[in-house]
CSV table of C-alpha atoms in Angstrom, one decimal:
chain,number,residue,atom,x,y,z
P,1,MET,CA,-3.1,-24.2,27.6
P,2,GLU,CA,-6.2,-22.2,27.3
P,3,ALA,CA,-7.9,-22.3,24.2
P,4,PRO,CA,-7.4,-20.0,21.4
P,5,SER,CA,-9.8,-17.5,20.8
P,6,PRO,CA,-11.6,-16.5,17.7
P,7,LEU,CA,-10.5,-14.7,14.8
P,8,SER,CA,-11.7,-11.8,13.0
P,9,ILE,CA,-11.3,-13.3,9.4
P,10,LEU,CA,-11.8,-11.2,6.0
P,11,ILE,CA,-12.4,-13.1,3.1
P,12,LEU,CA,-11.6,-11.8,-0.4
P,13,GLU,CA,-13.5,-13.8,-3.1
P,14,ASP,CA,-15.3,-12.9,-6.0
P,15,ASP,CA,-17.4,-16.7,-6.4
P,16,PRO,CA,-20.8,-16.0,-4.0
P,17,ASP,CA,-21.1,-20.4,-3.8
P,18,ALA,CA,-17.4,-20.1,-2.4
P,19,CYS,CA,-17.0,-16.8,-0.4
P,20,GLU,CA,-20.9,-18.8,0.7
P,21,ASN,CA,-19.3,-21.9,2.1
P,22,LEU,CA,-16.6,-20.5,3.5
P,23,GLN,CA,-18.4,-18.3,5.9
P,24,ASP,CA,-19.9,-21.0,6.7
P,25,ILE,CA,-17.9,-23.2,8.0
P,26,LEU,CA,-15.5,-20.3,9.4
P,27,GLU,CA,-18.7,-18.8,11.3
P,28,PHE,CA,-20.2,-22.6,12.7
P,29,ASP,CA,-16.3,-22.2,14.0
P,30,ARG,CA,-17.3,-19.1,15.2
P,31,HIS,CA,-15.0,-17.4,14.4
P,32,ARG,CA,-16.1,-13.7,12.9
P,33,VAL,CA,-16.3,-13.3,9.5
P,34,THR,CA,-16.2,-10.6,6.8
P,35,THR,CA,-16.9,-10.7,2.9
P,36,PHE,CA,-15.7,-8.7,0.0
P,37,PRO,CA,-16.0,-9.7,-3.6
P,38,SER,CA,-13.0,-7.6,-4.3
P,39,SER,CA,-10.0,-6.3,-3.6
P,40,ARG,CA,-10.7,-2.4,-3.4
P,41,ALA,CA,-13.9,-3.4,-1.0
P,42,ALA,CA,-11.5,-5.0,1.4
P,43,LEU,CA,-8.5,-2.3,1.2
P,44,ALA,CA,-11.2,0.4,2.2
P,45,SER,CA,-12.8,-1.7,5.3
P,46,PRO,CA,-12.0,-0.4,8.7
P,47,GLY,CA,-11.8,-3.7,9.6
P,48,LEU,CA,-8.6,-5.1,7.4
P,49,LYS,CA,-5.8,-3.3,9.9
P,50,THR,CA,-7.6,-5.2,12.8
P,51,ALA,CA,-7.9,-8.6,11.4
P,52,ASP,CA,-5.9,-12.1,12.7
P,53,VAL,CA,-6.8,-13.9,9.3
P,54,ILE,CA,-7.1,-13.1,5.5
P,55,LEU,CA,-8.5,-15.6,3.1
P,56,LEU,CA,-6.9,-14.3,-0.5
P,57,ASP,CA,-8.6,-16.1,-3.7
P,58,TRP,CA,-6.0,-16.2,-6.0
P,59,LYS,CA,-7.6,-13.7,-8.7
P,60,LEU,CA,-10.3,-11.1,-8.0
P,61,PRO,CA,-11.8,-8.8,-10.3
P,62,ASP,CA,-10.3,-5.9,-9.9
P,63,ALA,CA,-6.5,-7.6,-8.4
P,64,SER,CA,-4.6,-10.9,-8.2
P,65,ALA,CA,-3.2,-12.2,-5.3
P,66,LEU,CA,0.4,-11.4,-5.6
P,67,GLU,CA,-0.1,-8.1,-6.4
P,68,LEU,CA,-2.2,-7.5,-3.1
P,69,LEU,CA,0.3,-9.2,-1.4
P,70,PRO,CA,2.3,-6.9,0.0
P,71,ILE,CA,-0.9,-3.9,0.2
P,72,LEU,CA,-2.2,-6.7,2.6
P,73,THR,CA,1.0,-7.6,4.4
P,74,ARG,CA,1.9,-3.7,4.7
P,75,GLU,CA,-1.7,-2.3,5.7
P,76,ALA,CA,-2.6,-5.2,7.9
P,77,PRO,CA,0.7,-6.3,9.3
P,78,GLU,CA,-0.8,-8.4,12.4
P,79,ALA,CA,-2.6,-11.1,9.7
P,80,ASP,CA,-1.6,-13.7,8.3
P,81,ILE,CA,-2.8,-14.7,5.1
P,82,VAL,CA,-3.8,-17.7,3.5
P,83,ILE,CA,-4.2,-18.2,-0.4
P,84,VAL,CA,-7.3,-20.3,-1.5
P,85,THR,CA,-7.2,-20.8,-5.2
P,86,GLY,CA,-8.6,-23.4,-7.8
P,87,PHE,CA,-4.8,-23.4,-9.5
P,88,GLY,CA,-2.7,-27.3,-8.4
P,89,ASP,CA,0.6,-24.9,-9.8
P,90,PHE,CA,3.3,-25.8,-7.4
P,91,ASP,CA,5.2,-22.8,-8.6
P,92,ARG,CA,2.6,-20.0,-7.7
P,93,ALA,CA,2.2,-22.2,-4.1
P,94,VAL,CA,6.2,-21.5,-3.3
P,95,LEU,CA,5.9,-17.9,-5.0
P,96,ALA,CA,2.9,-17.1,-2.8
P,97,LEU,CA,4.7,-18.7,0.2
P,98,ARG,CA,7.9,-16.7,-0.7
P,99,GLU,CA,6.4,-13.2,-1.0
P,100,GLY,CA,4.4,-13.4,3.1
P,101,ALA,CA,1.6,-16.0,2.9
P,102,ALA,CA,1.0,-18.2,5.6
P,103,ASP,CA,-0.6,-21.4,3.5
P,104,TYR,CA,-2.0,-22.1,0.6
P,105,LEU,CA,-5.2,-23.8,0.1
P,106,LEU,CA,-6.6,-25.5,-3.5
P,107,LYS,CA,-10.2,-25.4,-3.9
P,108,PRO,CA,-12.6,-27.3,-3.7
P,109,ILE,CA,-12.0,-26.5,-0.3
P,110,ASN,CA,-12.0,-29.1,2.1
P,111,PRO,CA,-13.6,-28.0,5.5
P,112,GLU,CA,-10.9,-30.3,7.7
P,113,SER,CA,-8.3,-28.8,5.7
P,114,LEU,CA,-8.8,-24.9,6.1
P,115,ARG,CA,-9.7,-25.9,10.0
P,116,ALA,CA,-6.5,-27.0,10.3
P,117,SER,CA,-5.1,-24.3,8.3
P,118,ILE,CA,-6.5,-21.8,10.8
P,119,GLY,CA,-5.9,-23.6,13.6
P,120,ARG,CA,-2.2,-23.6,12.8
P,121,LEU,CA,-2.3,-19.4,12.6
P,122,SER,CA,-4.8,-19.5,15.8
P,123,GLN,CA,-2.6,-21.3,17.6
P,124,ARG,CA,1.0,-19.7,16.8
P,125,ARG,CA,-0.8,-16.0,17.5
P,126,TRP,CA,-1.8,-17.2,21.0
P,127,LEU,CA,1.6,-19.1,21.5
P,128,ALA,CA,3.4,-15.1,20.4
P,129,LYS,CA,1.3,-13.4,22.9
P,130,GLU,CA,2.5,-15.3,25.6
P,131,LYS,CA,5.3,-15.0,24.5
P,132,VAL,CA,5.2,-11.1,24.4
P,133,ARG,CA,3.6,-11.9,28.1
P,134,SER,CA,6.6,-13.9,29.2
P,135,GLU,CA,9.0,-11.2,28.0
P,136,GLU,CA,7.0,-8.6,30.8
P,137,MET,CA,7.3,-11.0,33.5
P,138,PHE,CA,10.9,-12.2,33.1
P,139,ARG,CA,11.6,-8.4,33.5
P,140,HIS,CA,10.7,-8.3,36.9
P,141,LEU,CA,12.2,-11.0,37.5
P,142,VAL,CA,15.5,-10.9,36.2
P,143,GLU,CA,17.4,-9.9,39.2
P,144,ALA,CA,16.3,-12.6,41.6
P,145,ALA,CA,17.4,-14.9,38.1
P,146,PRO,CA,20.7,-16.5,37.6
P,147,SER,CA,21.7,-13.6,35.0
P,148,VAL,CA,25.3,-12.1,33.2
P,149,ILE,CA,25.9,-9.1,35.5
P,150,LEU,CA,28.4,-6.5,34.4
P,151,ILE,CA,29.4,-2.8,35.5
P,152,LEU,CA,30.0,-1.0,32.0
P,153,ARG,CA,31.6,2.4,31.8
P,154,ARG,CA,31.0,5.1,30.1
P,155,ASP,CA,34.3,3.7,27.8
P,156,LEU,CA,33.4,0.5,27.6
P,157,GLN,CA,35.5,-0.2,30.0
P,158,VAL,CA,34.1,-3.3,32.2
P,159,ASP,CA,34.5,-3.0,36.4
P,160,TYR,CA,32.7,-6.0,37.0
P,161,PHE,CA,31.8,-9.6,35.5
P,162,SER,CA,29.5,-11.4,37.8
P,163,PRO,CA,30.6,-15.8,37.9
P,164,HIS,CA,27.1,-16.8,36.3
P,165,ALA,CA,28.4,-14.1,33.2
P,166,GLU,CA,32.4,-16.3,33.3
P,167,ARG,CA,30.3,-19.9,33.5
P,168,VAL,CA,27.5,-18.6,29.5
P,169,THR,CA,30.7,-16.8,28.0
P,170,GLY,CA,33.4,-19.0,29.2
P,171,TYR,CA,35.9,-16.0,29.6
P,172,SER,CA,37.4,-15.6,33.3
P,173,ALA,CA,36.3,-11.9,35.0
P,174,ALA,CA,40.1,-11.4,34.8
P,175,GLU,CA,40.2,-11.4,31.2
P,176,ILE,CA,36.8,-8.9,30.9
P,177,THR,CA,37.7,-6.7,33.9
P,178,GLY,CA,39.6,-4.0,33.2
P,179,ASN,CA,38.7,-4.1,29.0
P,180,GLY,CA,36.6,-3.6,26.6
P,181,LEU,CA,34.1,-6.2,25.1
P,182,GLU,CA,35.4,-6.9,21.7
P,183,PRO,CA,36.0,-10.0,22.2
P,184,LEU,CA,32.1,-10.6,23.4
P,185,LEU,CA,31.0,-8.5,20.2
P,186,THR,CA,32.8,-9.3,17.0
P,187,LYS,CA,29.5,-10.0,15.7
P,188,HIS,CA,28.7,-6.3,16.1
P,189,ASP,CA,30.5,-3.2,14.3
P,190,PRO,CA,32.3,-1.2,17.0
P,191,GLU,CA,31.1,2.2,16.1
P,192,THR,CA,27.2,0.7,16.3
P,193,VAL,CA,28.1,-0.8,19.9
P,194,ARG,CA,29.5,2.8,20.8
P,195,ASN,CA,26.5,4.7,19.7
P,196,VAL,CA,24.2,2.6,21.5
P,197,VAL,CA,25.8,3.0,24.3
P,198,ASP,CA,26.1,6.7,24.1
P,199,GLU,CA,21.7,6.0,24.3
P,200,LEU,CA,21.6,4.3,27.0
P,201,PHE,CA,23.2,6.9,28.7
P,202,ARG,CA,21.2,9.5,27.5
P,203,GLN,CA,18.0,7.3,28.4
P,204,GLY,CA,19.3,6.7,32.0
P,205,GLU,CA,17.9,2.9,31.5
P,206,LEU,CA,18.1,0.1,28.9
P,207,TRP,CA,14.8,-2.7,28.5
P,208,GLY,CA,14.4,-5.4,26.6
P,209,ARG,CA,17.0,-5.8,24.6
P,210,GLU,CA,18.2,-8.6,22.1
P,211,ALA,CA,21.9,-8.8,21.3
P,212,GLU,CA,24.3,-11.8,20.3
P,213,ILE,CA,27.1,-12.7,21.9
P,214,VAL,CA,31.0,-14.8,20.9
P,215,CYS,CA,31.5,-17.1,23.4
P,216,ARG,CA,34.9,-18.5,24.2
P,217,ASP,CA,34.6,-21.3,22.6
P,218,GLY,CA,32.7,-19.8,19.0
P,219,THR,CA,29.5,-20.8,20.1
P,220,HIS,CA,27.4,-17.4,19.7
P,221,ARG,CA,24.2,-17.0,22.2
P,222,TRP,CA,21.7,-14.8,22.3
P,223,LEU,CA,21.1,-12.7,25.7
P,224,MET,CA,18.5,-10.1,26.7
P,225,TRP,CA,19.2,-7.1,28.4
P,226,ASN,CA,18.2,-5.0,30.9
P,227,GLY,CA,19.6,-2.1,32.4
P,228,ARG,CA,19.8,1.0,34.8
P,229,VAL,CA,22.6,3.9,34.9
P,230,ILE,CA,24.2,3.9,38.6
P,231,ASP,CA,25.0,7.7,39.1
P,232,ASP,CA,28.4,6.9,41.1
P,233,VAL,CA,31.1,4.5,40.7
P,234,GLU,CA,34.2,5.5,41.6
P,235,GLY,CA,33.6,9.1,40.9
P,236,GLU,CA,31.7,8.9,37.7
P,237,PRO,CA,28.5,7.4,36.0
P,238,ALA,CA,28.5,3.9,34.9
P,239,LEU,CA,25.8,1.1,33.3
P,240,LEU,CA,24.5,-1.4,35.1
P,241,ILE,CA,23.7,-4.5,32.7
P,242,VAL,CA,22.1,-7.9,33.3
P,243,GLY,CA,21.8,-9.8,30.8
P,244,GLN,CA,19.2,-13.5,30.3
P,245,ASP,CA,20.1,-15.9,28.6
P,246,VAL,CA,17.5,-16.8,26.4
P,247,THR,CA,19.3,-19.2,22.9
P,248,GLU,CA,17.5,-21.7,24.2
P,249,GLN,CA,14.0,-20.2,24.4
P,250,LYS,CA,14.6,-18.2,20.9
P,251,GLN,CA,15.7,-21.7,19.2
P,252,ALA,CA,12.7,-23.1,20.7
P,253,VAL,CA,10.3,-20.2,19.3
P,254,GLU,CA,12.3,-20.9,15.5
P,255,LYS,CA,11.4,-24.6,16.2
P,256,LEU,CA,8.3,-24.0,16.3
P,257,VAL,CA,8.1,-21.6,13.4
P,258,GLN,CA,10.1,-24.4,11.2
P,259,SER,CA,7.2,-26.9,12.8
P,260,GLU,CA,4.8,-25.2,10.9
P,261,ARG,CA,6.2,-24.4,8.1
P,262,LEU,CA,6.7,-28.2,8.1
P,263,ALA,CA,3.5,-29.3,8.7
P,264,ALA,CA,2.2,-27.1,6.1
P,265,ILE,CA,4.4,-28.7,3.6
P,266,GLY,CA,3.7,-31.9,4.5
P,267,GLU,CA,0.1,-31.5,4.1
P,268,ALA,CA,0.3,-30.5,1.0
P,269,MET,CA,2.6,-32.7,-0.5
P,270,ALA,CA,0.9,-35.4,0.5
P,271,GLY,CA,-1.6,-34.7,-1.7
P,272,LEU,CA,1.0,-34.2,-4.4
P,273,ALA,CA,3.3,-36.8,-3.8
P,274,HIS,CA,1.4,-40.1,-5.2
P,275,GLU,CA,0.1,-38.5,-8.9
P,276,SER,CA,3.5,-36.3,-8.7
P,277,ARG,CA,5.5,-38.8,-9.1
P,278,ASN,CA,3.2,-41.5,-10.9
P,279,ALA,CA,2.7,-38.2,-14.0
P,280,LEU,CA,6.9,-37.8,-14.0
P,281,GLN,CA,7.5,-41.4,-14.4
P,282,ARG,CA,5.0,-41.3,-17.5
P,283,SER,CA,6.0,-38.1,-18.7
P,284,GLN,CA,9.8,-39.9,-18.5
P,285,ALA,CA,9.4,-43.1,-20.2
P,286,TYR,CA,7.4,-41.4,-22.9
P,287,LEU,CA,10.1,-39.4,-23.7
P,288,GLU,CA,12.3,-42.4,-23.7
P,289,VAL,CA,10.4,-44.0,-25.9
P,290,LEU,CA,9.8,-40.9,-28.3
P,291,ALA,CA,13.9,-40.2,-28.2
P,292,SER,CA,13.9,-44.0,-29.9
P,293,GLU,CA,11.4,-43.1,-32.3
P,294,LEU,CA,13.6,-40.4,-33.0
P,295,GLU,CA,16.5,-41.8,-33.4
P,296,GLY,CA,19.1,-40.5,-36.8
P,297,GLN,CA,16.5,-36.7,-36.6
P,298,PRO,CA,18.8,-34.4,-35.2
P,299,GLU,CA,16.4,-31.1,-34.2
P,300,PRO,CA,13.3,-33.4,-33.1
P,301,LEU,CA,15.8,-35.0,-30.4
P,302,GLU,CA,17.5,-31.2,-29.4
P,303,LEU,CA,13.8,-31.2,-28.3
P,304,VAL,CA,13.1,-34.0,-26.7
P,305,ALA,CA,16.6,-33.3,-24.1
P,306,ARG,CA,15.0,-30.0,-23.5
P,307,LEU,CA,12.1,-31.6,-22.2
P,308,GLN,CA,13.7,-34.2,-20.2
P,309,LYS,CA,16.3,-31.6,-18.8
P,310,ALA,CA,12.9,-29.7,-17.9
P,311,GLN,CA,11.7,-33.0,-16.8
P,312,ASN,CA,14.6,-33.5,-14.1
P,313,HIS,CA,14.5,-29.6,-13.2
P,314,LEU,CA,11.1,-31.0,-11.6
P,315,HIS,CA,11.6,-33.7,-10.2
P,316,GLN,CA,14.9,-31.3,-8.2
P,317,LEU,CA,12.0,-28.9,-7.0
P,318,TYR,CA,9.2,-32.4,-5.7
P,319,GLU,CA,12.4,-33.1,-4.0
P,320,GLU,CA,13.6,-30.4,-2.7
P,321,VAL,CA,10.2,-30.2,-1.0
P,322,ARG,CA,9.9,-33.6,-0.2
P,323,GLN,CA,13.6,-34.1,2.0
P,324,TYR,CA,12.2,-30.4,3.6
P,325,ALA,CA,9.3,-31.8,4.8
P,326,ALA,CA,10.4,-35.9,6.1
P,327,PRO,CA,11.9,-36.3,9.4
P,328,LEU,CA,15.8,-37.0,9.1
P,329,ARG,CA,17.1,-39.7,10.4
P,330,PRO,CA,20.6,-40.1,9.4
P,331,ARG,CA,22.5,-43.8,9.4
P,332,LEU,CA,26.0,-42.9,10.9
P,333,ALA,CA,28.5,-44.5,8.7
P,334,PRO,CA,32.1,-43.9,8.9
P,335,CYS,CA,33.1,-41.5,6.1
P,336,ALA,CA,36.5,-39.9,4.4
P,337,ILE,CA,35.0,-36.1,3.8
P,338,PRO,CA,37.4,-34.9,1.6
P,339,ARG,CA,37.4,-37.6,-0.6
P,340,LEU,CA,32.9,-37.4,-0.2
P,341,ILE,CA,33.2,-33.7,-1.0
P,342,GLU,CA,35.7,-34.9,-5.4
P,343,GLU,CA,33.1,-37.2,-5.7
P,344,THR,CA,30.6,-34.9,-5.1
P,345,TRP,CA,32.2,-32.1,-7.5
P,346,ALA,CA,32.8,-34.7,-9.6
P,347,ASN,CA,29.2,-36.0,-9.8
P,348,LEU,CA,28.7,-31.8,-11.1
P,349,GLU,CA,30.6,-32.3,-13.9
P,350,HIS,CA,27.7,-32.0,-16.2
P,351,VAL,CA,27.6,-28.2,-14.5
P,352,TRP,CA,31.1,-27.0,-14.8
P,353,ARG,CA,32.1,-29.3,-17.8
P,354,ASP,CA,32.6,-26.7,-20.4
P,355,ARG,CA,33.6,-24.2,-17.5
P,356,ASP,CA,37.0,-23.0,-16.4
P,357,ALA,CA,36.2,-24.5,-13.0
P,358,ARG,CA,38.9,-26.1,-10.3
P,359,LEU,CA,38.2,-27.4,-7.0
P,360,SER,CA,41.5,-27.8,-4.9
P,361,PHE,CA,42.0,-28.8,-1.1
P,362,ALA,CA,44.1,-27.1,1.1
P,363,SER,CA,45.0,-29.8,2.9
P,364,PRO,CA,46.8,-33.2,0.3
P,365,HIS,CA,46.3,-35.2,3.7
P,366,GLY,CA,42.4,-35.6,5.2
P,367,PRO,CA,41.9,-36.0,8.5
P,368,PRO,CA,40.0,-39.3,9.7
P,369,ALA,CA,36.9,-40.2,9.4
P,370,VAL,CA,33.9,-38.9,10.6
P,371,ALA,CA,30.6,-41.0,11.1
P,372,VAL,CA,28.1,-39.4,8.7
P,373,ASP,CA,25.0,-40.2,6.3
P,374,ARG,CA,27.0,-40.4,3.5
P,375,SER,CA,23.8,-39.7,1.3
P,376,MET,CA,22.2,-37.0,3.1
P,377,MET,CA,26.1,-35.1,3.7
P,378,GLU,CA,26.4,-35.6,-0.3
P,379,GLN,CA,22.9,-33.3,-0.4
P,380,VAL,CA,24.8,-30.6,1.8
P,381,PHE,CA,27.9,-30.2,-0.5
P,382,ARG,CA,26.3,-30.5,-3.5
P,383,ASN,CA,24.3,-28.1,-2.1
P,384,ILE,CA,27.2,-25.1,-1.3
P,385,LEU,CA,28.7,-26.4,-4.1
P,386,GLU,CA,25.9,-25.5,-6.5
P,387,ASN,CA,25.6,-22.4,-5.3
P,388,ALA,CA,29.2,-21.6,-5.4
P,389,LEU,CA,29.3,-22.4,-9.2
P,390,ALA,CA,25.6,-20.3,-9.9
P,391,ALA,CA,27.4,-17.2,-7.7
P,392,CYS,CA,31.3,-17.4,-9.3
P,393,PRO,CA,32.3,-15.9,-13.0
P,394,ASP,CA,34.8,-17.8,-14.2
P,395,PRO,CA,37.3,-18.9,-13.7
P,396,VAL,CA,35.8,-20.7,-10.9
P,397,ARG,CA,38.0,-21.5,-8.0
P,398,VAL,CA,36.9,-23.2,-5.1
P,399,GLU,CA,38.8,-24.2,-2.0
P,400,VAL,CA,38.3,-26.3,0.7
P,401,ARG,CA,40.2,-26.6,4.4
P,402,CYS,CA,38.7,-29.5,6.6
P,403,GLU,CA,41.0,-29.6,10.0
P,404,GLU,CA,40.2,-31.3,13.3
P,405,ILE,CA,39.1,-28.4,16.1
P,406,ALA,CA,38.7,-29.1,19.8
P,407,ARG,CA,35.4,-27.7,21.2
P,408,PRO,CA,34.1,-28.0,25.3
P,409,ALA,CA,31.6,-30.7,24.0
P,410,GLY,CA,34.0,-32.6,22.2
P,411,PRO,CA,36.4,-33.0,18.7
P,412,ARG,CA,35.4,-31.8,15.8
P,413,LEU,CA,36.0,-31.5,12.0
P,414,ARG,CA,35.6,-28.1,10.4
P,415,ILE,CA,34.9,-27.7,6.6
P,416,ALA,CA,35.2,-24.1,5.1
P,417,VAL,CA,34.6,-24.1,1.9
P,418,GLY,CA,35.2,-20.5,0.3
P,419,ASP,CA,34.9,-19.6,-3.3
P,420,ASN,CA,36.6,-17.0,-5.1
P,421,GLY,CA,32.9,-14.8,-6.3
P,422,PRO,CA,31.0,-11.6,-5.2
P,423,GLY,CA,30.2,-12.8,-1.8
P,424,LEU,CA,28.1,-12.6,0.1
P,425,THR,CA,25.8,-9.3,1.6
P,426,VAL,CA,25.4,-8.5,5.0
P,427,GLU,CA,21.1,-9.1,4.1
P,428,GLN,CA,22.1,-12.7,2.3
P,429,LYS,CA,24.7,-13.7,4.9
P,430,ARG,CA,21.6,-13.0,7.9
P,431,ARG,CA,19.1,-15.0,5.3
P,432,ILE,CA,20.7,-17.4,3.3
P,433,PHE,CA,19.4,-20.5,5.5
P,434,ASP,CA,15.8,-19.3,5.8
P,435,PRO,CA,13.2,-21.7,3.8
P,436,PHE,CA,12.0,-20.3,0.2
P,437,TYR,CA,15.0,-17.4,0.3
P,438,THR,CA,16.9,-17.3,-2.7
P,439,THR,CA,19.1,-14.6,-5.3
P,440,LYS,CA,17.9,-17.1,-8.3
P,441,THR,CA,15.2,-17.0,-10.6
P,442,ARG,CA,15.3,-21.0,-10.3
P,443,GLY,CA,14.6,-22.9,-7.3
P,444,THR,CA,12.8,-23.3,-3.9
P,445,GLY,CA,15.2,-21.9,-1.7
P,446,LEU,CA,15.0,-24.6,0.5
P,447,GLY,CA,19.1,-26.0,-0.7
P,448,MET,CA,20.8,-24.3,2.5
P,449,THR,CA,17.8,-24.9,4.5
P,450,LEU,CA,18.0,-28.4,4.0
P,451,ALA,CA,21.5,-27.8,4.7
P,452,ARG,CA,20.9,-26.7,8.2
P,453,ARG,CA,18.9,-29.5,9.0
P,454,ILE,CA,20.9,-32.0,7.9
P,455,VAL,CA,24.3,-31.1,9.5
P,456,GLU,CA,21.9,-30.1,13.0
P,457,ALA,CA,20.6,-33.8,12.3
P,458,HIS,CA,24.3,-35.1,12.2
P,459,GLY,CA,24.8,-32.7,16.0
P,460,GLY,CA,27.1,-30.4,13.9
P,461,ARG,CA,26.0,-26.6,12.5
P,462,ILE,CA,26.6,-24.6,9.9
P,463,GLY,CA,27.6,-20.9,9.3
P,464,VAL,CA,28.9,-18.1,6.6
P,465,GLY,CA,32.2,-17.3,7.2
P,466,ASP,CA,33.4,-14.0,9.1
P,467,GLY,CA,36.9,-14.2,6.1
P,468,GLU,CA,37.3,-10.6,5.0
P,469,GLY,CA,38.6,-12.1,1.8
P,470,PRO,CA,36.5,-11.7,-1.7
P,471,GLY,CA,34.0,-14.9,-2.3
P,472,ALA,CA,32.1,-16.9,0.1
P,473,GLU,CA,32.7,-19.5,3.0
P,474,ILE,CA,30.5,-21.6,4.0
P,475,ILE,CA,31.6,-23.8,7.6
P,476,VAL,CA,30.1,-26.8,8.4
P,477,GLU,CA,31.0,-28.5,11.9
P,478,LEU,CA,30.2,-32.2,12.6
P,479,PRO,CA,31.5,-33.8,15.8
P,480,SER,CA,34.9,-36.5,14.9
P,481,GLY,CA,33.8,-38.5,17.6
P,482,LYS,CA,37.4,-38.6,19.4
């Protein structure tokens, strides 16, 4: 792996000393550095659109970082933006990352922390370029590689379905040939598929289009499609389409991006962990002492209770980020999932106590126990149930269905948790497991991301149900060990 090239870095900093310090560190590492004391000067610079990294002070004389983030993202879409600030405010960090910042550094800047951040961004850019180069090579080699090959007519009937396509999808050629692609494309709108095929016939060829298919066993695979119109297949034009399975590559890239984000969060959390825990513990102790001193005084006690509630919320946020950044090592032991969900619901009584909310099970007799880390799985179902309670107006009805299903890799326990709320939009379904994505006014947006990490650490998977009914449905599948 070759060393990453020097980067073009813009510094937006109104403090001359801080600006000079950053410039000295970066130029010593051979990066090309341009400095600006205000946002107006930076936005007027012709070098903005070609910048690789932008170091952005939280507060400039003519704009704040939150005001500039969407503008810089639009004007310099290829640049990574790193917030540099003297405010050690965790909520600000989460908000900046959610708005598109790549990292968040505290003043005074530690040279090694700055180099580590720039190094990660540089490496990621290099890997992205390598991915593009690899995809270009792939287009030339795809016909010689084991590929999903099919011949598709204008009416979407399949004339040929290759043996490798059978192995990848689990469908036999007899099931697909002479029929349409509906079994493979259930995640796609039929009208959209029709429009794409019509476009391909007009253009005459297809290169590098990614599409998700659904295999016989319910698993989803990503294929990179290339194709060309053949003028005469039994007297009429048809499409010769070659698909290369890129699921593993796509997952590897996603894991790489995820690991970079985890590394950044872990680095930030390491500096906050010790002092934050101590401060929270001291504050809690003082509040308990204060509450005992104010016994018999309801109004001051109410204020103390509110402070304790805020403390607990802060602790919960801290724990979410800590768990998200920490490695997961499940300690497996037999556990009856329906009983665990009932206990998790009971532990949320403080949330639903004064509401018309009910949890029910579709089957009164649950399946046998499965091997899981009980504490981790409780966190998964706690996040799912909390989201249902937050999304649903009264009356809240949450129904759980547990059933054993057969998969090629072995039997699975399928747990579907559905509610009677407004459901999820297409965008929410697509992004529900993305880090820092949330529709709530409070929280880090890491709850469902952590749930996915936990389920995958158990060898399972989690996703959004495809049901047509009202409400949202989250489906968890876990190996049942049979």
